[in-house]
PDB file of C-alpha atoms and ligand atoms in Angstrom:
ATOM      1  CA  MET A   1      15.790   1.157  20.557  1.00  0.00           C
ATOM      2  CA  THR A   2      15.939   0.641  15.958  1.00  0.00           C
ATOM      3  CA  SER A   3      13.618  -2.553  14.965  1.00  0.00           C
ATOM      4  CA  THR A   4      13.933  -3.343  11.640  1.00  0.00           C
ATOM      5  CA  ILE A   5      10.371  -4.484  10.117  1.00  0.00           C
ATOM      6  CA  THR A   6      10.169  -6.890   7.550  1.00  0.00           C
ATOM      7  CA  GLY A   7       7.895  -8.791   5.044  1.00  0.00           C
ATOM      8  CA  GLY A   8       7.659 -10.892   1.730  1.00  0.00           C
ATOM      9  CA  CYS A   9       5.315 -11.563  -0.582  1.00  0.00           C
ATOM     10  CA  LEU A  10       3.277 -15.363  -0.420  1.00  0.00           C
ATOM     11  CA  CYS A  11       6.215 -16.973  -2.204  1.00  0.00           C
ATOM     12  CA  GLY A  12       9.118 -15.788  -0.613  1.00  0.00           C
ATOM     13  CA  ALA A  13      10.366 -14.935  -3.603  1.00  0.00           C
ATOM     14  CA  ILE A  14      10.297 -10.936  -2.718  1.00  0.00           C
ATOM     15  CA  ARG A  15      11.839  -9.981   0.950  1.00  0.00           C
ATOM     16  CA  TYR A  16      12.083  -6.412   1.862  1.00  0.00           C
ATOM     17  CA  THR A  17      12.803  -4.235   5.196  1.00  0.00           C
ATOM     18  CA  ILE A  18      11.217  -1.227   6.785  1.00  0.00           C
ATOM     19  CA  SER A  19      14.179   0.813   8.795  1.00  0.00           C
ATOM     20  CA  ALA A  20      11.255   3.456  10.190  1.00  0.00           C
ATOM     21  CA  PRO A  21       8.556   2.646  13.399  1.00  0.00           C
ATOM     22  CA  VAL A  22       5.295   2.192  11.598  1.00  0.00           C
ATOM     23  CA  SER A  23       2.142   2.208  13.866  1.00  0.00           C
ATOM     24  CA  GLY A  24      -0.878   4.189  11.772  1.00  0.00           C
ATOM     25  CA  LEU A  25      -2.417   2.865   8.581  1.00  0.00           C
ATOM     26  CA  ARG A  26      -4.455   3.441   5.346  1.00  0.00           C
ATOM     27  CA  ALA A  27      -7.013   1.536   3.253  1.00  0.00           C
ATOM     28  CA  CYS A  28      -7.860   2.807   0.291  1.00  0.00           C
ATOM     29  CA  HIS A  29     -10.901   1.988  -1.260  1.00  0.00           C
ATOM     30  CA  CYS A  30     -10.078   2.890  -5.029  1.00  0.00           C
ATOM     31  CA  THR A  31     -11.198   1.047  -7.846  1.00  0.00           C
ATOM     32  CA  HIS A  32      -7.241  -0.172  -8.961  1.00  0.00           C
ATOM     33  CA  CYS A  33      -6.554  -1.149  -5.123  1.00  0.00           C
ATOM     34  CA  GLN A  34     -10.202  -3.260  -5.432  1.00  0.00           C
ATOM     35  CA  LYS A  35      -8.892  -4.652  -8.665  1.00  0.00           C
ATOM     36  CA  THR A  36      -4.673  -5.405  -7.454  1.00  0.00           C
ATOM     37  CA  SER A  37      -6.123  -6.717  -4.103  1.00  0.00           C
ATOM     38  CA  GLY A  38      -9.286  -8.827  -4.988  1.00  0.00           C
ATOM     39  CA  THR A  39     -11.318  -7.407  -2.203  1.00  0.00           C
ATOM     40  CA  GLY A  40     -12.744  -4.286  -0.769  1.00  0.00           C
ATOM     41  CA  SER A  41      -9.670  -2.056  -0.223  1.00  0.00           C
ATOM     42  CA  SER A  42      -6.092  -1.975   0.181  1.00  0.00           C
ATOM     43  CA  VAL A  43      -4.015  -1.478   3.212  1.00  0.00           C
ATOM     44  CA  ASN A  44      -1.074   0.009   3.494  1.00  0.00           C
ATOM     45  CA  ALA A  45       1.579   2.101   5.460  1.00  0.00           C
ATOM     46  CA  VAL A  46       2.919   5.109   4.139  1.00  0.00           C
ATOM     47  CA  ILE A  47       6.664   5.413   4.477  1.00  0.00           C
ATOM     48  CA  LEU A  48       9.780   7.409   3.260  1.00  0.00           C
ATOM     49  CA  GLY A  49      11.621   5.683   0.005  1.00  0.00           C
ATOM     50  CA  LYS A  50      14.904   6.042   2.064  1.00  0.00           C
ATOM     51  CA  ASP A  51      13.280   3.716   5.403  1.00  0.00           C
ATOM     52  CA  PHE A  52      12.135   1.225   2.385  1.00  0.00           C
ATOM     53  CA  ALA A  53      15.185  -1.913   1.134  1.00  0.00           C
ATOM     54  CA  ILE A  54      14.139  -4.699  -1.155  1.00  0.00           C
ATOM     55  CA  THR A  55      16.641  -7.301  -0.043  1.00  0.00           C
ATOM     56  CA  GLN A  56      15.350 -10.387  -1.948  1.00  0.00           C
ATOM     57  CA  GLY A  57      14.230 -10.704  -5.610  1.00  0.00           C
ATOM     58  CA  THR A  58      13.157  -8.213  -7.841  1.00  0.00           C
ATOM     59  CA  PRO A  59       9.579  -7.018  -7.775  1.00  0.00           C
ATOM     60  CA  LYS A  60       7.199  -6.374 -11.627  1.00  0.00           C
ATOM     61  CA  ARG A  61       6.175  -3.197 -12.217  1.00  0.00           C
ATOM     62  CA  TYR A  62       2.722  -2.300 -13.683  1.00  0.00           C
ATOM     63  CA  ALA A  63       2.939   1.321 -13.894  1.00  0.00           C
ATOM     64  CA  ALA A  64      -1.840   2.529 -14.662  1.00  0.00           C
ATOM     65  CA  LYS A  65      -3.538   5.830 -14.666  1.00  0.00           C
ATOM     66  CA  ALA A  66      -5.126   6.150 -10.744  1.00  0.00           C
ATOM     67  CA  ASP A  67      -8.205   7.475 -10.493  1.00  0.00           C
ATOM     68  CA  SER A  68      -6.794  10.795  -9.164  1.00  0.00           C
ATOM     69  CA  GLY A  69      -5.033  11.147 -12.577  1.00  0.00           C
ATOM     70  CA  ARG A  70      -1.815  10.321 -11.589  1.00  0.00           C
ATOM     71  CA  THR A  71       0.476   7.482 -13.010  1.00  0.00           C
ATOM     72  CA  LEU A  72       0.779   4.806 -10.314  1.00  0.00           C
ATOM     73  CA  LEU A  73       3.962   2.317 -10.408  1.00  0.00           C
ATOM     74  CA  ARG A  74       2.469  -0.895  -8.316  1.00  0.00           C
ATOM     75  CA  PHE A  75       4.940  -3.533  -7.657  1.00  0.00           C
ATOM     76  CA  PHE A  76       4.118  -6.922  -7.125  1.00  0.00           C
ATOM     77  CA  CYS A  77       5.834 -10.681  -7.213  1.00  0.00           C
ATOM     78  CA  GLY A  78       5.893 -11.900 -10.696  1.00  0.00           C
ATOM     79  CA  ASP A  79       5.652 -15.693  -9.455  1.00  0.00           C
ATOM     80  CA  CYS A  80       2.868 -15.067  -7.224  1.00  0.00           C
ATOM     81  CA  GLY A  81       1.445 -11.807  -7.662  1.00  0.00           C
ATOM     82  CA  SER A  82       1.486 -10.535  -4.201  1.00  0.00           C
ATOM     83  CA  PRO A  83       0.904  -7.038  -4.714  1.00  0.00           C
ATOM     84  CA  VAL A  84       3.881  -5.113  -2.124  1.00  0.00           C
ATOM     85  CA  TYR A  85       4.029  -1.602  -2.550  1.00  0.00           C
ATOM     86  CA  SER A  86       3.103   1.402  -4.965  1.00  0.00           C
ATOM     87  CA  GLN A  87       4.658   4.612  -5.812  1.00  0.00           C
ATOM     88  CA  ARG A  88       3.387   7.717  -7.320  1.00  0.00           C
ATOM     89  CA  GLU A  89       5.886   8.095 -10.770  1.00  0.00           C
ATOM     90  CA  ALA A  90       5.647  11.804  -9.632  1.00  0.00           C
ATOM     91  CA  SER A  91       6.668  11.147  -5.955  1.00  0.00           C
ATOM     92  CA  PRO A  92       8.743   8.505  -5.413  1.00  0.00           C
ATOM     93  CA  GLU A  93      10.354   9.673  -2.022  1.00  0.00           C
ATOM     94  CA  ARG A  94       7.449   8.199  -0.373  1.00  0.00           C
ATOM     95  CA  LEU A  95       6.153   4.542  -0.797  1.00  0.00           C
ATOM     96  CA  VAL A  96       2.956   2.921  -0.066  1.00  0.00           C
ATOM     97  CA  VAL A  97       3.631  -0.351   0.848  1.00  0.00           C
ATOM     98  CA  ARG A  98       1.065  -3.199   1.618  1.00  0.00           C
ATOM     99  CA  ALA A  99       0.522  -4.249   5.024  1.00  0.00           C
ATOM    100  CA  GLY A 100      -0.891  -7.597   4.162  1.00  0.00           C
ATOM    101  CA  SER A 101       3.026  -8.374   3.276  1.00  0.00           C
ATOM    102  CA  ILE A 102       4.375  -7.356   6.378  1.00  0.00           C
ATOM    103  CA  ASP A 103       5.649 -10.518   8.967  1.00  0.00           C
ATOM    104  CA  ASP A 104       3.961  -8.552  11.622  1.00  0.00           C
ATOM    105  CA  SER A 105       2.015  -5.822  11.658  1.00  0.00           C
ATOM    106  CA  SER A 106       0.471  -6.562  15.282  1.00  0.00           C
ATOM    107  CA  ALA A 107       1.457  -2.784  16.980  1.00  0.00           C
ATOM    108  CA  MET A 108      -0.174  -1.729  13.763  1.00  0.00           C
ATOM    109  CA  LYS A 109      -3.866  -0.265  13.034  1.00  0.00           C
ATOM    110  CA  ILE A 110      -5.941   1.454  10.767  1.00  0.00           C
ATOM    111  CA  VAL A 111      -6.219   5.352  11.477  1.00  0.00           C
ATOM    112  CA  ALA A 112      -7.735   6.804   8.114  1.00  0.00           C
ATOM    113  CA  ASN A 113      -9.583   5.659   5.164  1.00  0.00           C
ATOM    114  CA  ILE A 114      -8.963   7.060   1.782  1.00  0.00           C
ATOM    115  CA  TRP A 115     -11.741   7.001  -1.723  1.00  0.00           C
ATOM    116  CA  THR A 116     -14.218   6.253   0.704  1.00  0.00           C
ATOM    117  CA  LYS A 117     -16.726   7.631  -2.454  1.00  0.00           C
ATOM    118  CA  SER A 118     -15.914   4.547  -4.519  1.00  0.00           C
ATOM    119  CA  ALA A 119     -15.931   1.994  -1.303  1.00  0.00           C
ATOM    120  CA  ARG A 120     -17.998  -1.103  -1.918  1.00  0.00           C
ATOM    121  CA  PRO A 121     -21.247  -1.151   0.219  1.00  0.00           C
ATOM    122  CA  TRP A 122     -19.643  -4.591   2.149  1.00  0.00           C
ATOM    123  CA  SER A 123     -16.267  -2.763   2.968  1.00  0.00           C
ATOM    124  CA  HIS A 124     -16.519  -2.550   6.801  1.00  0.00           C
ATOM    125  CA  ILE A 125     -15.112   1.405   7.350  1.00  0.00           C
ATOM    126  CA  ASP A 126     -14.448   1.603  11.529  1.00  0.00           C
ATOM    127  CA  PRO A 127     -15.931   5.307  12.200  1.00  0.00           C
ATOM    128  CA  GLY A 128     -13.468   6.016  14.701  1.00  0.00           C
ATOM    129  CA  THR A 129     -11.375   6.432  11.849  1.00  0.00           C
ATOM    130  CA  GLU A 130     -10.929   9.485   9.933  1.00  0.00           C
ATOM    131  CA  GLN A 131     -12.311   9.479   6.648  1.00  0.00           C
ATOM    132  CA  LEU A 132     -11.998  10.702   2.731  1.00  0.00           C
ATOM    133  CA  PRO A 133     -13.931  10.889  -0.703  1.00  0.00           C
ATOM    134  CA  GLY A 134     -10.812  10.834  -2.409  1.00  0.00           C
ATOM    135  CA  ASN A 135      -7.331  11.024  -2.489  1.00  0.00           C
ATOM    136  CA  PRO A 136      -5.507  13.288   1.073  1.00  0.00           C
ATOM    137  CA  ALA A 137      -4.509  16.768   0.186  1.00  0.00           C
TER     138      ALA A 137
HETATM  139 ZN1  LIG B   1       5.930 -14.018  -4.506  1.00  0.00          ZN
HETATM  140 ZN1  LIG B   2      -6.184   2.470  -3.798  1.00  0.00          ZN
END
């Protein structure tokens, strides 16, 4: 049974598919995710680039030196501004897709929180999840 996950930005200009199952999500509380999301964290599906395909539109790209010191490429819709996914410049084989852009994420749940040392005091972190002060090893 293979089911393709679909998603896209708010205005619909960017659409994509993920051709692998996703169950666990990771919340990132780094200061960059706070700025780009406009809220306390981003919640993401970490997938392999080979399982991801843009089916409509061309996302804009913003390159930023992350808290980790690495350059992170952030892809977003240039029309509506929705963040869609990000990718480390040094390891493009992995993609971090914004879970809120996935059409149906009802079977997914947050299993880990990263960069908790910069988490906002008002952000909820489920104590039952894995918590890391910075980047995963
Ligand atoms: Zn859009
Ligand atoms: Zn982050």
